[in-house]
Amino acid sequence: MRPITGREELDLFSQLPYFLNEELADDLVQGRRRPGWMWMALRGDRLLARAAWWCRPGDDTPVLLDILDVDDDLPAADRVEIGVRLLRAAMSATLPSGSPTPEYGRSTPPDWRDRDDTRRVVQDRMTILERTGATLFVERLRLEWRPGTPIPEPSGRLAFRSPRGGTELQDLMTRVLDGTLDAHSRHDLTEMSPRAAATRHYEEELARYPSPRDWWRIAVLPDGEPVGFVVPAHNGYNPIIAYLAVLPEHRGNGHIDDILAEGTRILARQGVPRVRAATDLGNVPMANAFRRAGYVNFGQEINMTWT
């Protein structure tokens, strides 16, 4: 059990299939991964299991465990045992002592529970994680808008403008946390104030996207009162709807459809091949808004955490 020596071992590390394999080389170049964070369990030249962490460019520590795979041809008991041994060794050597353990994320087909092959793959990984102390945190829908899908014309009920100053968006992000259905935001609110949670989200994610900030939009009523906002962005992999929200006092009036359409329209004008988005499986109002806007549920994501 050891980390890869460098890019020259990417072919070995990629012997186990997962869609992220095609991104690994560029991730290393961009600083989103490091060889010392990409661990393998080997028997000779055969890759039995692997684990890898990801970070945003410029980070010094991992922020997400997004690869955990085992050779699915191994006997069931061996798959779990080898996976547990590898993950424990990798975590001990990779993660700073005393720091929070990064969340785990696994992309799955939308119907993974309905097929024996995909259900076994996901359940094996979840069992490995549970053996190291992780528990299921939330399951999320992965959504995609594709060129040619109609975008609703503006209803005329709202106008859109760029955020004013450096703090207006953070002010609105703070307000929309009241009554939020997002599991990560709800967890943040157990540990910090709404303002602190909004500021951290802004500084650690939104402000670090390489895309132009003049894509960001505040939705306002004819008298100028803010109703909500949308943050279209590019995360280095795909164009995305990074954040979409309606202020508590304006929820239930259908404004989410206009705001999402505006964000999608901004990205579509860039000639993008797709627009990606995600929301919690349990956030039914948001999921329904994406479906009404023509977004397709192309996958799901399992998030697990250690406490």
mmCIF file of N, CA and C in Angstrom, residues 172-242:
data_model
loop_
_atom_site.group_PDB
_atom_site.id
_atom_site.type_symbol
_atom_site.label_atom_id
_atom_site.label_comp_id
_atom_site.label_asym_id
_atom_site.label_seq_id
_atom_site.Cartn_x
_atom_site.Cartn_y
_atom_site.Cartn_z
ATOM 1 N N LEU A 172 -27.113 38.734 1.048
ATOM 2 C CA LEU A 172 -28.255 37.942 0.600
ATOM 3 C C LEU A 172 -28.052 36.464 0.910
ATOM 4 N N MET A 173 -26.820 35.970 0.773
ATOM 5 C CA MET A 173 -26.534 34.580 1.130
ATOM 6 C C MET A 173 -26.834 34.320 2.602
ATOM 7 N N THR A 174 -26.552 35.309 3.442
ATOM 8 C CA THR A 174 -26.849 35.177 4.867
ATOM 9 C C THR A 174 -28.360 35.066 5.089
ATOM 10 N N ARG A 175 -29.121 35.885 4.398
ATOM 11 C CA ARG A 175 -30.580 35.903 4.590
ATOM 12 C C ARG A 175 -31.241 34.619 4.100
ATOM 13 N N VAL A 176 -30.760 34.040 2.996
ATOM 14 C CA VAL A 176 -31.435 32.857 2.451
ATOM 15 C C VAL A 176 -31.190 31.607 3.289
ATOM 16 N N LEU A 177 -30.272 31.667 4.254
ATOM 17 C CA LEU A 177 -30.054 30.507 5.117
ATOM 18 C C LEU A 177 -31.223 30.277 6.072
ATOM 19 N N ASP A 178 -32.060 31.280 6.240
ATOM 20 C CA ASP A 178 -33.257 31.132 7.072
ATOM 21 C C ASP A 178 -34.230 30.181 6.378
ATOM 22 N N GLY A 179 -34.415 28.999 6.951
ATOM 23 C CA GLY A 179 -35.334 28.026 6.373
ATOM 24 C C GLY A 179 -34.755 27.195 5.254
ATOM 25 N N THR A 180 -33.437 27.222 5.056
ATOM 26 C CA THR A 180 -32.826 26.462 3.972
ATOM 27 C C THR A 180 -33.083 24.957 4.127
ATOM 28 N N LEU A 181 -33.216 24.284 2.991
ATOM 29 C CA LEU A 181 -33.382 22.827 2.976
ATOM 30 C C LEU A 181 -32.077 22.116 2.630
ATOM 31 N N ASP A 182 -31.027 22.864 2.367
ATOM 32 C CA ASP A 182 -29.750 22.282 1.977
ATOM 33 C C ASP A 182 -29.046 21.682 3.193
ATOM 34 N N ALA A 183 -28.675 20.410 3.109
ATOM 35 C CA ALA A 183 -28.111 19.706 4.266
ATOM 36 C C ALA A 183 -26.772 20.295 4.702
ATOM 37 N N HIS A 184 -25.923 20.667 3.754
ATOM 38 C CA HIS A 184 -24.635 21.231 4.137
ATOM 39 C C HIS A 184 -24.810 22.576 4.837
ATOM 40 N N SER A 185 -25.705 23.390 4.331
ATOM 41 C CA SER A 185 -25.953 24.685 4.975
ATOM 42 C C SER A 185 -26.546 24.498 6.366
ATOM 43 N N ARG A 186 -27.476 23.565 6.509
ATOM 44 C CA ARG A 186 -28.090 23.315 7.819
ATOM 45 C C ARG A 186 -27.034 22.843 8.819
ATOM 46 N N HIS A 187 -26.096 22.013 8.340
ATOM 47 C CA HIS A 187 -25.018 21.576 9.231
ATOM 48 C C HIS A 187 -24.125 22.738 9.630
ATOM 49 N N ASP A 188 -23.787 23.599 8.661
ATOM 50 C CA ASP A 188 -22.963 24.771 8.982
ATOM 51 C C ASP A 188 -23.603 25.612 10.079
ATOM 52 N N LEU A 189 -24.923 25.731 10.037
ATOM 53 C CA LEU A 189 -25.616 26.577 11.005
ATOM 54 C C LEU A 189 -25.592 25.995 12.419
ATOM 55 N N THR A 190 -25.252 24.711 12.548
ATOM 56 C CA THR A 190 -25.084 24.134 13.890
ATOM 57 C C THR A 190 -23.735 24.491 14.487
ATOM 58 N N GLU A 191 -22.829 24.991 13.649
ATOM 59 C CA GLU A 191 -21.463 25.257 14.110
ATOM 60 C C GLU A 191 -21.085 26.732 14.078
ATOM 61 N N MET A 192 -21.858 27.561 13.365
ATOM 62 C CA MET A 192 -21.480 28.968 13.217
ATOM 63 C C MET A 192 -22.710 29.799 12.912
ATOM 64 N N SER A 193 -22.548 31.103 12.957
ATOM 65 C CA SER A 193 -23.646 32.018 12.668
ATOM 66 C C SER A 193 -23.967 31.998 11.174
ATOM 67 N N PRO A 194 -25.182 32.445 10.794
ATOM 68 C CA PRO A 194 -25.499 32.527 9.368
ATOM 69 C C PRO A 194 -24.501 33.378 8.598
ATOM 70 N N ARG A 195 -24.066 34.496 9.167
ATOM 71 C CA ARG A 195 -23.103 35.347 8.456
ATOM 72 C C ARG A 195 -21.776 34.633 8.240
ATOM 73 N N ALA A 196 -21.312 33.940 9.269
ATOM 74 C CA ALA A 196 -20.046 33.214 9.135
ATOM 75 C C ALA A 196 -20.159 32.111 8.096
ATOM 76 N N ALA A 197 -21.300 31.416 8.083
ATOM 77 C CA ALA A 197 -21.500 30.348 7.103
ATOM 78 C C ALA A 197 -21.526 30.910 5.687
ATOM 79 N N ALA A 198 -22.223 32.027 5.509
ATOM 80 C CA ALA A 198 -22.297 32.646 4.184
ATOM 81 C C ALA A 198 -20.926 33.138 3.731
ATOM 82 N N THR A 199 -20.190 33.746 4.636
ATOM 83 C CA THR A 199 -18.867 34.265 4.287
ATOM 84 C C THR A 199 -17.919 33.137 3.901
ATOM 85 N N ARG A 200 -17.958 32.049 4.653
ATOM 86 C CA ARG A 200 -17.083 30.923 4.319
ATOM 87 C C ARG A 200 -17.436 30.347 2.960
ATOM 88 N N HIS A 201 -18.729 30.173 2.690
ATOM 89 C CA HIS A 201 -19.170 29.663 1.394
ATOM 90 C C HIS A 201 -18.699 30.588 0.277
ATOM 91 N N TYR A 202 -18.855 31.879 0.478
ATOM 92 C CA TYR A 202 -18.453 32.854 -0.532
ATOM 93 C C TYR A 202 -16.945 32.807 -0.772
ATOM 94 N N GLU A 203 -16.169 32.872 0.294
ATOM 95 C CA GLU A 203 -14.717 32.983 0.154
ATOM 96 C C GLU A 203 -14.068 31.684 -0.291
ATOM 97 N N GLU A 204 -14.578 30.543 0.182
ATOM 98 C CA GLU A 204 -13.931 29.279 -0.127
ATOM 99 C C GLU A 204 -14.426 28.637 -1.411
ATOM 100 N N GLU A 205 -15.550 29.123 -1.938
ATOM 101 C CA GLU A 205 -16.068 28.523 -3.171
ATOM 102 C C GLU A 205 -16.351 29.579 -4.234
ATOM 103 N N LEU A 206 -17.364 30.402 -4.049
ATOM 104 C CA LEU A 206 -17.809 31.289 -5.120
ATOM 105 C C LEU A 206 -16.712 32.240 -5.591
ATOM 106 N N ALA A 207 -15.997 32.846 -4.653
ATOM 107 C CA ALA A 207 -14.984 33.830 -5.018
ATOM 108 C C ALA A 207 -13.787 33.201 -5.715
ATOM 109 N N ARG A 208 -13.677 31.882 -5.668
ATOM 110 C CA ARG A 208 -12.505 31.225 -6.246
ATOM 111 C C ARG A 208 -12.766 30.634 -7.629
ATOM 112 N N TYR A 209 -13.988 30.749 -8.120
ATOM 113 C CA TYR A 209 -14.239 30.271 -9.484
ATOM 114 C C TYR A 209 -13.503 31.167 -10.475
ATOM 115 N N PRO A 210 -12.928 30.580 -11.534
ATOM 116 C CA PRO A 210 -12.169 31.382 -12.499
ATOM 117 C C PRO A 210 -13.043 32.162 -13.476
ATOM 118 N N SER A 211 -14.335 31.931 -13.475
ATOM 119 C CA SER A 211 -15.244 32.563 -14.431
ATOM 120 C C SER A 211 -15.548 34.009 -14.024
ATOM 121 N N PRO A 212 -16.060 34.816 -14.953
ATOM 122 C CA PRO A 212 -16.310 36.243 -14.664
ATOM 123 C C PRO A 212 -17.410 36.447 -13.622
ATOM 124 N N ARG A 213 -17.183 37.377 -12.723
ATOM 125 C CA ARG A 213 -18.203 37.682 -11.724
ATOM 126 C C ARG A 213 -19.353 38.495 -12.314
ATOM 127 N N ASP A 214 -19.147 39.052 -13.523
ATOM 128 C CA ASP A 214 -20.265 39.794 -14.110
ATOM 129 C C ASP A 214 -21.340 38.866 -14.663
ATOM 130 N N TRP A 215 -21.159 37.557 -14.523
ATOM 131 C CA TRP A 215 -22.249 36.610 -14.795
ATOM 132 C C TRP A 215 -23.254 36.576 -13.643
ATOM 133 N N TRP A 216 -22.834 36.937 -12.435
ATOM 134 C CA TRP A 216 -23.682 36.813 -11.256
ATOM 135 C C TRP A 216 -24.858 37.785 -11.353
ATOM 136 N N ARG A 217 -26.023 37.368 -10.890
ATOM 137 C CA ARG A 217 -27.213 38.203 -11.005
ATOM 138 C C ARG A 217 -28.019 38.245 -9.706
ATOM 139 N N ILE A 218 -28.467 39.453 -9.364
ATOM 140 C CA ILE A 218 -29.441 39.675 -8.304
ATOM 141 C C ILE A 218 -30.793 39.881 -8.974
ATOM 142 N N ALA A 219 -31.820 39.168 -8.524
ATOM 143 C CA ALA A 219 -33.180 39.330 -9.040
ATOM 144 C C ALA A 219 -33.917 40.345 -8.184
ATOM 145 N N VAL A 220 -34.563 41.321 -8.832
ATOM 146 C CA VAL A 220 -35.251 42.378 -8.088
ATOM 147 C C VAL A 220 -36.655 42.595 -8.649
ATOM 148 N N LEU A 221 -37.546 43.072 -7.775
ATOM 149 C CA LEU A 221 -38.891 43.480 -8.183
ATOM 150 C C LEU A 221 -38.812 44.840 -8.888
ATOM 151 N N PRO A 222 -39.911 45.269 -9.518
ATOM 152 C CA PRO A 222 -39.886 46.569 -10.211
ATOM 153 C C PRO A 222 -39.466 47.736 -9.328
ATOM 154 N N ASP A 223 -39.726 47.642 -8.015
ATOM 155 C CA ASP A 223 -39.321 48.741 -7.134
ATOM 156 C C ASP A 223 -37.875 48.608 -6.655
ATOM 157 N N GLY A 224 -37.162 47.583 -7.133
ATOM 158 C CA GLY A 224 -35.763 47.411 -6.782
ATOM 159 C C GLY A 224 -35.506 46.493 -5.614
ATOM 160 N N GLU A 225 -36.552 45.980 -4.968
ATOM 161 C CA GLU A 225 -36.357 45.100 -3.813
ATOM 162 C C GLU A 225 -35.793 43.754 -4.264
ATOM 163 N N PRO A 226 -34.679 43.294 -3.664
ATOM 164 C CA PRO A 226 -34.113 41.991 -4.035
ATOM 165 C C PRO A 226 -35.056 40.840 -3.667
ATOM 166 N N VAL A 227 -35.134 39.872 -4.557
ATOM 167 C CA VAL A 227 -35.981 38.690 -4.376
ATOM 168 C C VAL A 227 -35.119 37.442 -4.199
ATOM 169 N N GLY A 228 -33.980 37.420 -4.864
ATOM 170 C CA GLY A 228 -33.098 36.263 -4.812
ATOM 171 C C GLY A 228 -31.886 36.503 -5.685
ATOM 172 N N PHE A 229 -31.172 35.445 -6.011
ATOM 173 C CA PHE A 229 -29.959 35.598 -6.815
ATOM 174 C C PHE A 229 -29.596 34.263 -7.463
ATOM 175 N N VAL A 230 -28.718 34.343 -8.451
ATOM 176 C CA VAL A 230 -28.178 33.152 -9.092
ATOM 177 C C VAL A 230 -26.711 33.421 -9.409
ATOM 178 N N VAL A 231 -25.887 32.388 -9.226
ATOM 179 C CA VAL A 231 -24.452 32.495 -9.501
ATOM 180 C C VAL A 231 -24.093 31.495 -10.593
ATOM 181 N N PRO A 232 -24.173 31.897 -11.868
ATOM 182 C CA PRO A 232 -23.632 31.049 -12.937
ATOM 183 C C PRO A 232 -22.102 31.130 -12.878
ATOM 184 N N ALA A 233 -21.432 30.016 -13.136
ATOM 185 C CA ALA A 233 -19.975 30.005 -13.004
ATOM 186 C C ALA A 233 -19.392 28.861 -13.825
ATOM 187 N N HIS A 234 -18.067 28.794 -13.819
ATOM 188 C CA HIS A 234 -17.352 27.638 -14.373
ATOM 189 C C HIS A 234 -16.404 27.165 -13.290
ATOM 190 N N ASN A 235 -16.469 25.887 -12.953
ATOM 191 C CA ASN A 235 -15.695 25.375 -11.830
ATOM 192 C C ASN A 235 -14.369 24.744 -12.235
ATOM 193 N N GLY A 236 -13.952 24.958 -13.475
ATOM 194 C CA GLY A 236 -12.720 24.355 -13.969
ATOM 195 C C GLY A 236 -12.963 23.069 -14.723
ATOM 196 N N TYR A 237 -14.173 22.520 -14.584
ATOM 197 C CA TYR A 237 -14.563 21.313 -15.304
ATOM 198 C C TYR A 237 -15.770 21.562 -16.208
ATOM 199 N N ASN A 238 -16.775 22.236 -15.659
ATOM 200 C CA ASN A 238 -18.024 22.449 -16.370
ATOM 201 C C ASN A 238 -18.627 23.808 -16.028
ATOM 202 N N PRO A 239 -19.446 24.369 -16.944
ATOM 203 C CA PRO A 239 -20.294 25.504 -16.569
ATOM 204 C C PRO A 239 -21.343 24.997 -15.573
ATOM 205 N N ILE A 240 -21.606 25.775 -14.544
ATOM 206 C CA ILE A 240 -22.499 25.311 -13.481
ATOM 207 C C ILE A 240 -23.397 26.436 -12.985
ATOM 208 N N ILE A 241 -24.524 26.041 -12.413
ATOM 209 C CA ILE A 241 -25.300 26.939 -11.552
ATOM 210 C C ILE A 241 -24.766 26.693 -10.149
ATOM 211 N N ALA A 242 -23.870 27.579 -9.715
ATOM 212 C CA ALA A 242 -23.154 27.360 -8.462
ATOM 213 C C ALA A 242 -24.018 27.614 -7.242
#
